[in-house]
mmCIF file of C-alpha atoms in Angstrom:
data_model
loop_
_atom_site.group_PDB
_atom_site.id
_atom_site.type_symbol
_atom_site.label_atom_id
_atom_site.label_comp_id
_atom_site.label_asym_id
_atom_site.label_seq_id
_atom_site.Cartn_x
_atom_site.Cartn_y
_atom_site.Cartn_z
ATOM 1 C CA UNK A 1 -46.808 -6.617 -9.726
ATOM 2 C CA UNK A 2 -44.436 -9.512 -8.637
ATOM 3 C CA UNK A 3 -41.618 -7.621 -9.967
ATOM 4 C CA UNK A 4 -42.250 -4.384 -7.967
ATOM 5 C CA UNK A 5 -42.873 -6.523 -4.649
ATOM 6 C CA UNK A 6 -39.272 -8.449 -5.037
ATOM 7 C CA UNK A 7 -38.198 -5.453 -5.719
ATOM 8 C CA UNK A 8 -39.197 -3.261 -2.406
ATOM 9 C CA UNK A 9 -38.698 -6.524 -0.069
ATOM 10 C CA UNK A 10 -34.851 -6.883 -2.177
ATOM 11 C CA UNK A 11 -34.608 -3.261 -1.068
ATOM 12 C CA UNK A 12 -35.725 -3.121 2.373
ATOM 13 C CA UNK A 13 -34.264 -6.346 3.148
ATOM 14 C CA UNK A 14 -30.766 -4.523 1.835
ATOM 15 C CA UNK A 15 -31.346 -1.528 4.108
ATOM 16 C CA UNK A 16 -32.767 -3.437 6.863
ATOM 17 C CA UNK A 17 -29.711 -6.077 6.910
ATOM 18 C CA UNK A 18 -26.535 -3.730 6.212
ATOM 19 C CA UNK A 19 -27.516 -1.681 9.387
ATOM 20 C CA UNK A 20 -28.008 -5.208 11.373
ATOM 21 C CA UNK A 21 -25.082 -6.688 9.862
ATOM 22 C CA UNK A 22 -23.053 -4.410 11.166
ATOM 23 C CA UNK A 23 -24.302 -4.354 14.781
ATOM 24 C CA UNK A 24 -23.932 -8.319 14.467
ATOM 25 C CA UNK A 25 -20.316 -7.811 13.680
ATOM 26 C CA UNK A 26 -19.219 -5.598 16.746
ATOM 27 C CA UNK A 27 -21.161 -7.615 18.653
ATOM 28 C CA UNK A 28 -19.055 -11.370 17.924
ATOM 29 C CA UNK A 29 -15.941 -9.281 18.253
ATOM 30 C CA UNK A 30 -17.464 -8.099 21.536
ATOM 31 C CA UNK A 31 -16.307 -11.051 23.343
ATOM 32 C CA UNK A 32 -12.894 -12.330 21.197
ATOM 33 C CA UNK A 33 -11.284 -11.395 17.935
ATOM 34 C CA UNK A 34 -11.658 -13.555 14.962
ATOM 35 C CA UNK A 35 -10.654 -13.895 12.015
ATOM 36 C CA UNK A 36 -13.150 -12.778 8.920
ATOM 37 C CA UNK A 37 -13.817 -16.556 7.732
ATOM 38 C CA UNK A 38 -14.840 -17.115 11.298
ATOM 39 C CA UNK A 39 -17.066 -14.020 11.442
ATOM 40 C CA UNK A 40 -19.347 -15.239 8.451
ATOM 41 C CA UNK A 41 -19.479 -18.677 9.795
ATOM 42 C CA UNK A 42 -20.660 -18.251 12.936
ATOM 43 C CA UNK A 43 -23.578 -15.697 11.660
ATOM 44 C CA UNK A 44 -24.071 -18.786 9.546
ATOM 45 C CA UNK A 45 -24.468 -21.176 12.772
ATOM 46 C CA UNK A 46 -26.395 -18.520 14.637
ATOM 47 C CA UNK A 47 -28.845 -17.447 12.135
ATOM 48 C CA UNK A 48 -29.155 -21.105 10.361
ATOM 49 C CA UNK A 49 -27.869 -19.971 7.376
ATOM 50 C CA UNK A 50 -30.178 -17.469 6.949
ATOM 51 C CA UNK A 51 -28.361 -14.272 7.915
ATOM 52 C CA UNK A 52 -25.026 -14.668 5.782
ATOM 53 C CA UNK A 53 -23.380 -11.682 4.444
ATOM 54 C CA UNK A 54 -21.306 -12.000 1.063
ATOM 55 C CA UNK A 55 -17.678 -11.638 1.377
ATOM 56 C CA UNK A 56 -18.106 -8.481 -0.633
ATOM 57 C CA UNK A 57 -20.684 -7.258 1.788
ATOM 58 C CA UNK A 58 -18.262 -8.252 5.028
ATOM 59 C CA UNK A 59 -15.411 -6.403 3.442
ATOM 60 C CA UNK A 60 -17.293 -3.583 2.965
ATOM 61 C CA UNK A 61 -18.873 -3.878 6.708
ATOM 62 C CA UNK A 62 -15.493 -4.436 7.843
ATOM 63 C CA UNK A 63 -13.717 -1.788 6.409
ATOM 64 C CA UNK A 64 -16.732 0.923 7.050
ATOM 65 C CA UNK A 65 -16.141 -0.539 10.883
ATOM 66 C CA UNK A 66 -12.673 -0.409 10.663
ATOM 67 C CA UNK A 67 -12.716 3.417 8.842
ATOM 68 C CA UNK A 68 -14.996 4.568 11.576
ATOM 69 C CA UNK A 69 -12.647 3.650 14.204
ATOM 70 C CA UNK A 70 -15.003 0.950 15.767
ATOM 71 C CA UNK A 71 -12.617 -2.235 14.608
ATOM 72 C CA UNK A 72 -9.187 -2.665 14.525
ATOM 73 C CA UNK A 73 -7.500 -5.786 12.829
ATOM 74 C CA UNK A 74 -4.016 -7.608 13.234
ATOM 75 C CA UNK A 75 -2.011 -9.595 10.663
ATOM 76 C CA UNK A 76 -1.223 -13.061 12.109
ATOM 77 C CA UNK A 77 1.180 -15.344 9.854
ATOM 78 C CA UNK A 78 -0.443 -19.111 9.802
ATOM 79 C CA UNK A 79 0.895 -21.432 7.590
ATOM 80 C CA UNK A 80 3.307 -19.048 5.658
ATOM 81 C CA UNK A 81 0.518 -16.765 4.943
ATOM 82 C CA UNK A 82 -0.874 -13.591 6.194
ATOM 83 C CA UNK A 83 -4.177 -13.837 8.056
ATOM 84 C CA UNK A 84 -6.341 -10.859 9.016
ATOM 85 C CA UNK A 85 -7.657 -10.812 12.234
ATOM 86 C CA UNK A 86 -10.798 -8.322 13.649
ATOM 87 C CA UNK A 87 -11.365 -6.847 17.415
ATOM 88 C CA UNK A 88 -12.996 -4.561 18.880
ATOM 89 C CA UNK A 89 -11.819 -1.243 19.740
ATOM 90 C CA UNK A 90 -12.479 0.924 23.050
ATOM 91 C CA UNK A 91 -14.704 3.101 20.543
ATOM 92 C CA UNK A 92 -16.287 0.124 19.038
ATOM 93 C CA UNK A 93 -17.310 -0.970 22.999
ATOM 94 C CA UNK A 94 -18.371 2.090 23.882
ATOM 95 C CA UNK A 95 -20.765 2.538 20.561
ATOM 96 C CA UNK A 96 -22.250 -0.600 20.817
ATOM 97 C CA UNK A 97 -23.080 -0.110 24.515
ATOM 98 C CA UNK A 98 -25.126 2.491 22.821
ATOM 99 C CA UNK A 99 -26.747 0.628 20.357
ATOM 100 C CA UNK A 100 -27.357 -2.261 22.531
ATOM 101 C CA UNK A 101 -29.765 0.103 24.405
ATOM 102 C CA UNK A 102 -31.664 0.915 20.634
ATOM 103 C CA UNK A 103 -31.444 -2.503 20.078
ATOM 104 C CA UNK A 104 -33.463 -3.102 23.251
ATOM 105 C CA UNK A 105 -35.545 -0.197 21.881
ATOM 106 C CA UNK A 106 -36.693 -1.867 19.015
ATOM 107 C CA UNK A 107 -37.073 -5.257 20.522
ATOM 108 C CA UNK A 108 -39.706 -3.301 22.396
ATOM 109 C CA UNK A 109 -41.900 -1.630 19.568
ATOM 110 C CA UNK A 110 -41.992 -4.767 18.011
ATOM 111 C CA UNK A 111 -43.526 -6.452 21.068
ATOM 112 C CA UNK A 112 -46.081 -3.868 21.420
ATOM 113 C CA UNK A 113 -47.029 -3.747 17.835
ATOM 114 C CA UNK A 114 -47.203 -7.623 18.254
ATOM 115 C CA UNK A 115 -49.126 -7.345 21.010
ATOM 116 C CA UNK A 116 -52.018 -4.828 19.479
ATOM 117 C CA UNK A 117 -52.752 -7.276 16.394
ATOM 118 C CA UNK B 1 22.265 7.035 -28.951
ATOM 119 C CA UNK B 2 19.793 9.785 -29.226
ATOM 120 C CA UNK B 3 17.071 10.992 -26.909
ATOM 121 C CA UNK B 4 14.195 9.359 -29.710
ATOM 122 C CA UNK B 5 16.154 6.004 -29.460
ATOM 123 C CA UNK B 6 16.337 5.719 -25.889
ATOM 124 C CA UNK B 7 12.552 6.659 -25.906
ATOM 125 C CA UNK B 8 12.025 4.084 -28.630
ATOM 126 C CA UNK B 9 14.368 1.621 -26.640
ATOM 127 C CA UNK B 10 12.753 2.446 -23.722
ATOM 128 C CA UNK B 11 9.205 1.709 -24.907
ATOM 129 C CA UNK B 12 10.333 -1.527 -26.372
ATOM 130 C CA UNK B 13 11.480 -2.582 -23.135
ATOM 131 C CA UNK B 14 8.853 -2.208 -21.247
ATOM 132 C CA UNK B 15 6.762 -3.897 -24.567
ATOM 133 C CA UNK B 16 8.897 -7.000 -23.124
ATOM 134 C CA UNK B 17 8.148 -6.430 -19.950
ATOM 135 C CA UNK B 18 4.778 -6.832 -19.996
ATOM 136 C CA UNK B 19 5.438 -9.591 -22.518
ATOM 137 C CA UNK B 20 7.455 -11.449 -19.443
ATOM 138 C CA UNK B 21 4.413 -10.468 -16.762
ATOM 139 C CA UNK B 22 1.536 -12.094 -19.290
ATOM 140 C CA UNK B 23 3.781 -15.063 -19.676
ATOM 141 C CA UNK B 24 4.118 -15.533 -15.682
ATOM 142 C CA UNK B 25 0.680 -14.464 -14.695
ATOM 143 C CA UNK B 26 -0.257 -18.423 -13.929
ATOM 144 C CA UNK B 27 3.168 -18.886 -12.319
ATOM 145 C CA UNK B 28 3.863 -17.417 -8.804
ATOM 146 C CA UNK B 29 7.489 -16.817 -8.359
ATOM 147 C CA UNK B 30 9.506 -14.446 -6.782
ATOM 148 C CA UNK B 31 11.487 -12.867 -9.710
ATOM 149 C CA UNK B 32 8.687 -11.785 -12.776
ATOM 150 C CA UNK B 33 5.321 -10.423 -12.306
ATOM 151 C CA UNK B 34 3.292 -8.109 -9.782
ATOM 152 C CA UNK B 35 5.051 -9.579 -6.658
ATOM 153 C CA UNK B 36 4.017 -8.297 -3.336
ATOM 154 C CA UNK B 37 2.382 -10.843 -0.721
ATOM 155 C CA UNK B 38 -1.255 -10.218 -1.222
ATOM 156 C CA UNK B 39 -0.239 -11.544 -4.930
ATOM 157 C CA UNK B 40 2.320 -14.119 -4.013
ATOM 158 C CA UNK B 41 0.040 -15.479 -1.481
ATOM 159 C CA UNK B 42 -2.593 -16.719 -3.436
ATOM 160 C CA UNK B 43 -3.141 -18.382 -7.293
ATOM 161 C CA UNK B 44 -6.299 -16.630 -7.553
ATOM 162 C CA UNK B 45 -4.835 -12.778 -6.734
ATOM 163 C CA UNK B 46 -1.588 -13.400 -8.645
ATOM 164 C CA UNK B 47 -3.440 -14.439 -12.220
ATOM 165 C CA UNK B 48 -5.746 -11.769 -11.214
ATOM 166 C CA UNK B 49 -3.567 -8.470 -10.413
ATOM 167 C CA UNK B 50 -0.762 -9.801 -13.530
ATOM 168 C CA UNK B 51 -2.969 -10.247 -16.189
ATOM 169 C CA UNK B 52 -4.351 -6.680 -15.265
ATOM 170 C CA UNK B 53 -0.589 -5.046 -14.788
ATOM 171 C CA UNK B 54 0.635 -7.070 -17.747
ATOM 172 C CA UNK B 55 -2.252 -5.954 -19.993
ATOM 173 C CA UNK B 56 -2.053 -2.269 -18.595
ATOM 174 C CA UNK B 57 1.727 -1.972 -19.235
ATOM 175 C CA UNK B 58 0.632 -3.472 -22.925
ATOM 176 C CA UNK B 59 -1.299 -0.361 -23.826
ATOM 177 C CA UNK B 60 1.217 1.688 -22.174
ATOM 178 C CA UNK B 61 4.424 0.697 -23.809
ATOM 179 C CA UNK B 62 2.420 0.733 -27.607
ATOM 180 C CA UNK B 63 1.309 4.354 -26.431
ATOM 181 C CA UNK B 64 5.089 5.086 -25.320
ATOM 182 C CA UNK B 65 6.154 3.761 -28.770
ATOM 183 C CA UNK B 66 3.418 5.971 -30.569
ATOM 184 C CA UNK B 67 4.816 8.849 -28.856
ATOM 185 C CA UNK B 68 8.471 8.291 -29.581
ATOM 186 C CA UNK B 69 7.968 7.438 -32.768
ATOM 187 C CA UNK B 70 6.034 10.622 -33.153
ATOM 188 C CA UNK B 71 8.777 12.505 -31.491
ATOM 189 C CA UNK B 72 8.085 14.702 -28.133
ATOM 190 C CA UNK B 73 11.055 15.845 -25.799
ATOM 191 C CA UNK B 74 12.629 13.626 -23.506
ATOM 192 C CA UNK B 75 11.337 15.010 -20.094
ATOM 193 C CA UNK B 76 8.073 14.992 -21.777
ATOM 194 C CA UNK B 77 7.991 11.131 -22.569
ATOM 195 C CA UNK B 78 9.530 10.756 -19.007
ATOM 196 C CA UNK B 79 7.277 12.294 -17.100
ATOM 197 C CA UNK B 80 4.869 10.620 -18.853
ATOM 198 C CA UNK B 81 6.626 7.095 -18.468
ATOM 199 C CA UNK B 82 6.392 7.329 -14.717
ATOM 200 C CA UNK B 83 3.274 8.645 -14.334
ATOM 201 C CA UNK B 84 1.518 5.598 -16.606
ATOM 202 C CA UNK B 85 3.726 3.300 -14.531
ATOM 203 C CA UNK B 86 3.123 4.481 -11.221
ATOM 204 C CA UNK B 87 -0.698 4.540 -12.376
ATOM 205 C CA UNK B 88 -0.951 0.487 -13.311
ATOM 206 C CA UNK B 89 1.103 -0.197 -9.501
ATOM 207 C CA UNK B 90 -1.002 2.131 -8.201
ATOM 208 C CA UNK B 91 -4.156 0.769 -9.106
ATOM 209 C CA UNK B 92 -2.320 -3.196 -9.247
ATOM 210 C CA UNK B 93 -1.692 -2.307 -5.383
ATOM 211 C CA UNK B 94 -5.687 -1.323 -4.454
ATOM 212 C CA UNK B 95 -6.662 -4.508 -6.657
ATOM 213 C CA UNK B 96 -4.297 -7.433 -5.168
ATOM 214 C CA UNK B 97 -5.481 -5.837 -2.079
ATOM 215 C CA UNK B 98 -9.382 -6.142 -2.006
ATOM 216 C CA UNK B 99 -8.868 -9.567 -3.695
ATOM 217 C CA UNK B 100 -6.651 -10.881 -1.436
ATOM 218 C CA UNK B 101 -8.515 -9.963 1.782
ATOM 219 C CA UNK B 102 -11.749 -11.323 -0.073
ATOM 220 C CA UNK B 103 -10.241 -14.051 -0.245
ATOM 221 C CA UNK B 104 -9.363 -14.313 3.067
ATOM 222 C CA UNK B 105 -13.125 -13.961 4.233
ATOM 223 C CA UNK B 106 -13.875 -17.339 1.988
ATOM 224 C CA UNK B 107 -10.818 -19.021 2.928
ATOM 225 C CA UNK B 108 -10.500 -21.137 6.338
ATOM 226 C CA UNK B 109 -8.235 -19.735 8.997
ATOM 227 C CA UNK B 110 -7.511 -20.605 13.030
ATOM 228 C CA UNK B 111 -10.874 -18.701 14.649
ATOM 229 C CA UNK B 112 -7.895 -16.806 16.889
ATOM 230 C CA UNK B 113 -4.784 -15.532 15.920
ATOM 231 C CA UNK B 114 -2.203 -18.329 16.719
ATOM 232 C CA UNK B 115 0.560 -17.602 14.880
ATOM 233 C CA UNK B 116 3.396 -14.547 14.851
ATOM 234 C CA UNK B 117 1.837 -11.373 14.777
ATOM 235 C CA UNK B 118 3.089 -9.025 12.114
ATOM 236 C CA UNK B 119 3.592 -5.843 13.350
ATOM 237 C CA UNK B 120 5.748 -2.694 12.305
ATOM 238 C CA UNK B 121 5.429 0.625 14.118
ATOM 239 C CA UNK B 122 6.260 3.075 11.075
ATOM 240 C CA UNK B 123 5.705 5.992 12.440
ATOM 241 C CA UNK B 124 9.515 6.586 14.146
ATOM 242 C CA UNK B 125 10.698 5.589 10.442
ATOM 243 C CA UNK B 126 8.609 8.521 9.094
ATOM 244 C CA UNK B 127 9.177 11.392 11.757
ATOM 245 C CA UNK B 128 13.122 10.675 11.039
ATOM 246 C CA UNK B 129 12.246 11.006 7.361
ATOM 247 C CA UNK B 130 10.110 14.062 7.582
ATOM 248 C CA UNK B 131 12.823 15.652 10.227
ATOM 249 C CA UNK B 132 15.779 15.103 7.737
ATOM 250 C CA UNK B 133 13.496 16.757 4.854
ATOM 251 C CA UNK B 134 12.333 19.724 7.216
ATOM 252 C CA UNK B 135 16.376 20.080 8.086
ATOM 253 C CA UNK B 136 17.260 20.471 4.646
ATOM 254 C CA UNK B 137 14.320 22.625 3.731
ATOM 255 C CA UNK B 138 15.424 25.275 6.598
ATOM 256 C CA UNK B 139 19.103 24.881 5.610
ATOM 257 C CA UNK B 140 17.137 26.212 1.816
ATOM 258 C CA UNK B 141 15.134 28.827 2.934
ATOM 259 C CA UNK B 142 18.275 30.036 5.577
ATOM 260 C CA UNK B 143 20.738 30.343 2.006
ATOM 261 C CA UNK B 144 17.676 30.984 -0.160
ATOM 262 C CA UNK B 145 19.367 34.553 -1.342
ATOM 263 C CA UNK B 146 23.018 33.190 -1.423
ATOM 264 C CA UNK B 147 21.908 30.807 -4.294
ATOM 265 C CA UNK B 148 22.204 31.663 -8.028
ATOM 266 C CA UNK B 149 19.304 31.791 -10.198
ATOM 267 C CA UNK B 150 21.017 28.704 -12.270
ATOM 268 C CA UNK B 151 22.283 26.366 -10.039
ATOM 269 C CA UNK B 152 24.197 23.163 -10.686
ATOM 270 C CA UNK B 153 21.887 19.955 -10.170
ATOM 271 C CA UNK B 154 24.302 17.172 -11.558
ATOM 272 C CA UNK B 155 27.699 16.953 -10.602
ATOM 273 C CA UNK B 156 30.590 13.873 -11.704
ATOM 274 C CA UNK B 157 33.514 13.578 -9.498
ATOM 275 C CA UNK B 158 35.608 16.390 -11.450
ATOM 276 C CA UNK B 159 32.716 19.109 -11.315
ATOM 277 C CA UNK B 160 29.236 19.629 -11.826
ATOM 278 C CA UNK B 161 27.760 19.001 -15.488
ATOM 279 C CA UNK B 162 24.507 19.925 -15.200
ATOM 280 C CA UNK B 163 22.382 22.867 -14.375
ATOM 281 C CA UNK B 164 19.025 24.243 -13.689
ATOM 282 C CA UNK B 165 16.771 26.837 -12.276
ATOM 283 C CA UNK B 166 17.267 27.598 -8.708
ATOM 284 C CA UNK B 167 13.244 25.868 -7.948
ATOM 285 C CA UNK B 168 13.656 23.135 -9.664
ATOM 286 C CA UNK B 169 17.544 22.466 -8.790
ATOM 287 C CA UNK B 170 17.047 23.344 -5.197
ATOM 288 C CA UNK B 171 13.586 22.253 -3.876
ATOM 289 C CA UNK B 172 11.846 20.036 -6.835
ATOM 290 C CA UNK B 173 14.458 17.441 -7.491
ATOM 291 C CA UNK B 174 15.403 16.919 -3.782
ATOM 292 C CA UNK B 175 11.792 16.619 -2.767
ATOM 293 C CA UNK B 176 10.784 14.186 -5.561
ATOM 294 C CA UNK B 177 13.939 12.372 -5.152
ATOM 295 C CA UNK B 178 13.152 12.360 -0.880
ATOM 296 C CA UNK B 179 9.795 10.911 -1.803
ATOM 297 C CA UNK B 180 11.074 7.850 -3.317
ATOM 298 C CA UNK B 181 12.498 6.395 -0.166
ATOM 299 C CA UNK B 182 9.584 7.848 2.263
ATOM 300 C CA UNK B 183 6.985 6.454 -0.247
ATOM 301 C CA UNK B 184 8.575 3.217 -0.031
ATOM 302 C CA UNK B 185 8.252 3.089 3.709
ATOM 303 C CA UNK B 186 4.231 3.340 3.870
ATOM 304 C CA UNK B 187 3.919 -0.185 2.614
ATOM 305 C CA UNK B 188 5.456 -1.998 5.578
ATOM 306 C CA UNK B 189 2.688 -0.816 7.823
ATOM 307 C CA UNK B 190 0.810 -3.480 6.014
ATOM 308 C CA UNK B 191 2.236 -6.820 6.799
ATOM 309 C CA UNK B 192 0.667 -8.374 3.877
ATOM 310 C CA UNK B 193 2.427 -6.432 1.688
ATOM 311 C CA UNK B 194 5.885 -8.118 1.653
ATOM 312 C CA UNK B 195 5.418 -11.530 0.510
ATOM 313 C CA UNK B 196 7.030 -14.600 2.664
ATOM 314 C CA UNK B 197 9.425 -15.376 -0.147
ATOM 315 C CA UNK B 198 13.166 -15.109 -1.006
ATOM 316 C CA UNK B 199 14.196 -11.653 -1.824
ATOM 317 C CA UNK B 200 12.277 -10.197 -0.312
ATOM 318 C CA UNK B 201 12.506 -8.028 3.558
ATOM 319 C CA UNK B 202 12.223 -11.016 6.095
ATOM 320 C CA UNK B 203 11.442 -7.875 8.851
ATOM 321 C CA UNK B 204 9.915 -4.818 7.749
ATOM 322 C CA UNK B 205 11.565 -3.100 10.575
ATOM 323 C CA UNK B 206 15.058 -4.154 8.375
ATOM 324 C CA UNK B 207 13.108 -2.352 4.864
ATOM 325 C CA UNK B 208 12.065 0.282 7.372
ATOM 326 C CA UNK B 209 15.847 1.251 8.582
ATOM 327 C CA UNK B 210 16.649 0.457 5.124
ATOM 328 C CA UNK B 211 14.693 3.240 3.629
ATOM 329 C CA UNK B 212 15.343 5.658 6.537
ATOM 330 C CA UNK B 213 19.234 4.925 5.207
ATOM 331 C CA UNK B 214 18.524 6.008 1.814
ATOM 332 C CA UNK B 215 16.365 8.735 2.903
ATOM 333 C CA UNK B 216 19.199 10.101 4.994
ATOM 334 C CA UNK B 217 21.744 9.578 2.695
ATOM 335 C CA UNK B 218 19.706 11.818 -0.002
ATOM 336 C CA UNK B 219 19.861 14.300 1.900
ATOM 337 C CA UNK B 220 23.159 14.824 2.900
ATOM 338 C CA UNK B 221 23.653 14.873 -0.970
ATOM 339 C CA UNK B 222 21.450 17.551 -1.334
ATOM 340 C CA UNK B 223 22.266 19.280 1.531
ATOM 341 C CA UNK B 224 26.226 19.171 0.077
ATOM 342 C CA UNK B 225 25.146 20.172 -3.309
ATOM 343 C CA UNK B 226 23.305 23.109 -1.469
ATOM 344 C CA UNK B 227 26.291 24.733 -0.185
ATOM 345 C CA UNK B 228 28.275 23.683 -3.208
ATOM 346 C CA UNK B 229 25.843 26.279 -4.949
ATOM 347 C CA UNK B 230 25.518 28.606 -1.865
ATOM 348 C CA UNK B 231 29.838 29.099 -2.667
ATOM 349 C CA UNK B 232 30.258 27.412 0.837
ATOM 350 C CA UNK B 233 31.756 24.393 -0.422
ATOM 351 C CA UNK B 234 34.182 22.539 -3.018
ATOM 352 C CA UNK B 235 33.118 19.260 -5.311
ATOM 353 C CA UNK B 236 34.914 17.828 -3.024
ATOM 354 C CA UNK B 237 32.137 17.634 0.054
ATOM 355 C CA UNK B 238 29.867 16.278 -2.644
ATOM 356 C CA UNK B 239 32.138 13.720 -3.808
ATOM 357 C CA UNK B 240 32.646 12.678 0.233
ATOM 358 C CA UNK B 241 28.580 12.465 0.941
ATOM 359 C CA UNK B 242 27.836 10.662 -2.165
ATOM 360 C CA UNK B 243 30.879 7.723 -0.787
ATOM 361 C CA UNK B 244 28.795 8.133 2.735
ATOM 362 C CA UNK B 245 25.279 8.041 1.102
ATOM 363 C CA UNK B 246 26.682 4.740 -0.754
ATOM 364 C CA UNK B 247 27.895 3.508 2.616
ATOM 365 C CA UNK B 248 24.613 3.985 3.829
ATOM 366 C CA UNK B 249 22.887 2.314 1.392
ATOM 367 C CA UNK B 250 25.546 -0.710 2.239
ATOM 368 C CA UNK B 251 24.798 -0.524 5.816
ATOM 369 C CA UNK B 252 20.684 -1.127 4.828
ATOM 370 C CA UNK B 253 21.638 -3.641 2.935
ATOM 371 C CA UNK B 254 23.044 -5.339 5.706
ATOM 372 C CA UNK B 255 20.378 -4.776 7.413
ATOM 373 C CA UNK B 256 17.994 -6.609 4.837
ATOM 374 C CA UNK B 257 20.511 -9.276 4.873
ATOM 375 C CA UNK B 258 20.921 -9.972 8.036
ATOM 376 C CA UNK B 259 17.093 -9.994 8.545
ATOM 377 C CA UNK B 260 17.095 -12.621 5.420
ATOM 378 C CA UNK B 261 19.479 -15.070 7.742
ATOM 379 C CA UNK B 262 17.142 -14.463 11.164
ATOM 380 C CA UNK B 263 18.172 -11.785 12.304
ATOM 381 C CA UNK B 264 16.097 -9.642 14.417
#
């Protein structure tokens, strides 16, 4: 019984969080572009450690982003070695416009099914 | 030497090779190993991506060996050669890679971009590449029925010495061969692939005009050899555009070179 309950919450939690990681992401580079180390570490600050990705999940976020067209990146040389930085692209604005307004959406439901407990 | 030793000798070769690459796969340097800057750049990558090449070209040069030993003909065991090779550098590449820009999500970094930006617009590079190929395939298809159905695909200063079917002599060497240089371009769109090291390009735009060079050079060969076999002209244009092609190559050197001292 124990087994099949980790097991649904590890697999809603996976499905909930790679959608919401990836809204998280456009939205930092919204503002600036950063660097990937910077990315995880300030969804570290912001969600108290509780909303980290795994490098291997960022790369893949990243380069699903960067595939769709929604992220673009630039090598910067610091130190004597290349560094990979992430922005936003005109696309990646434009989408998450959209999704801001789902976002918003959701926000919503939740409210209302809040409010009829 | 016989085409079983030079498979044999060629085997054994590469059984050193990958000897060399285990032995160096906890040592970054410039010289032995998988060495392109997503390696060279990091301890963790270079063990990584060498002790996978070195281990892959392992197998393959025992294989190679098998197969010479057992005896198969030469274009055979070639063919085979590069393929295997270009298979381990191939996959080497996609591996040092995803480690390296792993790593660079774990690794601290300036929030911002402070330092020089590397960028290389490769596309001009390309177009020039693709427009000296699609010159030389019109020049084929124009002289197509002028050609012989055996035409002469080697040639030393006195003559040709070797020959083969029209296809392959006209269209499947000079492509493959054209590939080499416009294959070697693609890389320098990725800034991280050149690592920050001696011998290596300093700009890619330098490896860029560098390739272009060769690229051009190739096919001004080819295109000489074309009319040499079209009865339009002596060994002697050949022998002139393989001097050029060579000053070509001299003139990307420079290039790299000059690049290497801080140039632009």
């Amino acid at each position: 019984m124990f087994d099949r309950r980790e097991k649904a919450l590890r697999k809603l939690r996976k499905d909930l969080r790679s959608g919401l990681y990836s809204y998280l992401v456009l939205s930092l580079l919204e503002k600036e572009e950063l660097h990937g180390y910077a990315i995880r570490k300030r969804l570290e600050k912001l969600s108290d450690g509780r909303l980290v990705p795994s490098e291997g999940a960022l790369y893949d976020i990243l380069k699903s982003l960067k595939k769709t067209g929604l992220v673009g990146d630039t090598w910067a040389e610091v130190g004597g070695r290349p560094r990979k930085y992430y922005s936003l692209t005109k696309l990646g604005r434009e989408v998450l416009e959209e999704l801001k307004g789902e976002i918003m959406t959701i926000e919503l439901v939740l409210e209302r099914l809040e409010g009829e407990k | 030497m016989t085409w079983k030793e030079f498979e044999v000798a060629l085997s054994l070769f590469l059984l050193f090779s990958s000897l060399l690459v285990l032995a160096f796969r906890g040592r970054r340097n410039p010289l032995i190993g998988f060495r392109v800057g997503y390696t060279y750049h990091s301890e963790r990558v270079w063990r990584k991506v060498n002790t996978f090449s070195g281990l892959a070209m392992l197998a393959i040069s025992l294989l190679l060996l098998g197969i010479a030993l057992h005896g198969v003909p030469i274009n055979v065991f070639v063919l085979m050669a590069v393929a295997l090779l270009l298979g381990i550098v191939f996959a080497g590449l996609i591996m040092a890679k995803r480690e390296y820009e792993l790593e660079e999500l774990s690794t601290e970094a300036p929030e911002k971009p402070k330092g020089k930006i590397l960028r290389t617009d490769i596309k001009p590079y390309l177009l020039l590449q693709l427009g000296f190929m699609a010159f030389y395939l019109l020049l084929v298809a124009l002289f197509w029925d002028k050609l012989p159905e055996r035409v002469a695909t080697h040639f030393t200063t006195g003559g040709p010495d070797s020959y083969g079917s029209k296809f392959w002599g006209v269209l499947g060497v000079p492509v493959l061969a054209w590939l080499l240089p416009f294959l070697l371009t693609i890389p320098a769109k990725d800034p991280g692939f050149f690592a920050k090291a001696n011998f290596y390009p300093k700009s890619l735009r330098g490896w860029c005009a560098f390739t272009t060079l060769l690229s051009l050079g190739l096919v001004l060969v080819f295109t000489s050899a074309l009319f040499y076999n079209a009865g339009m002209a002596s060994v002697k244009a050949i022998n002139y555009s393989a001097y050029t092609t060579l000053g070509m190559v001299a003139v990307g050197i420079y290039f790299l070179l000059r690049d290497a001292y801080g140039g632009s």
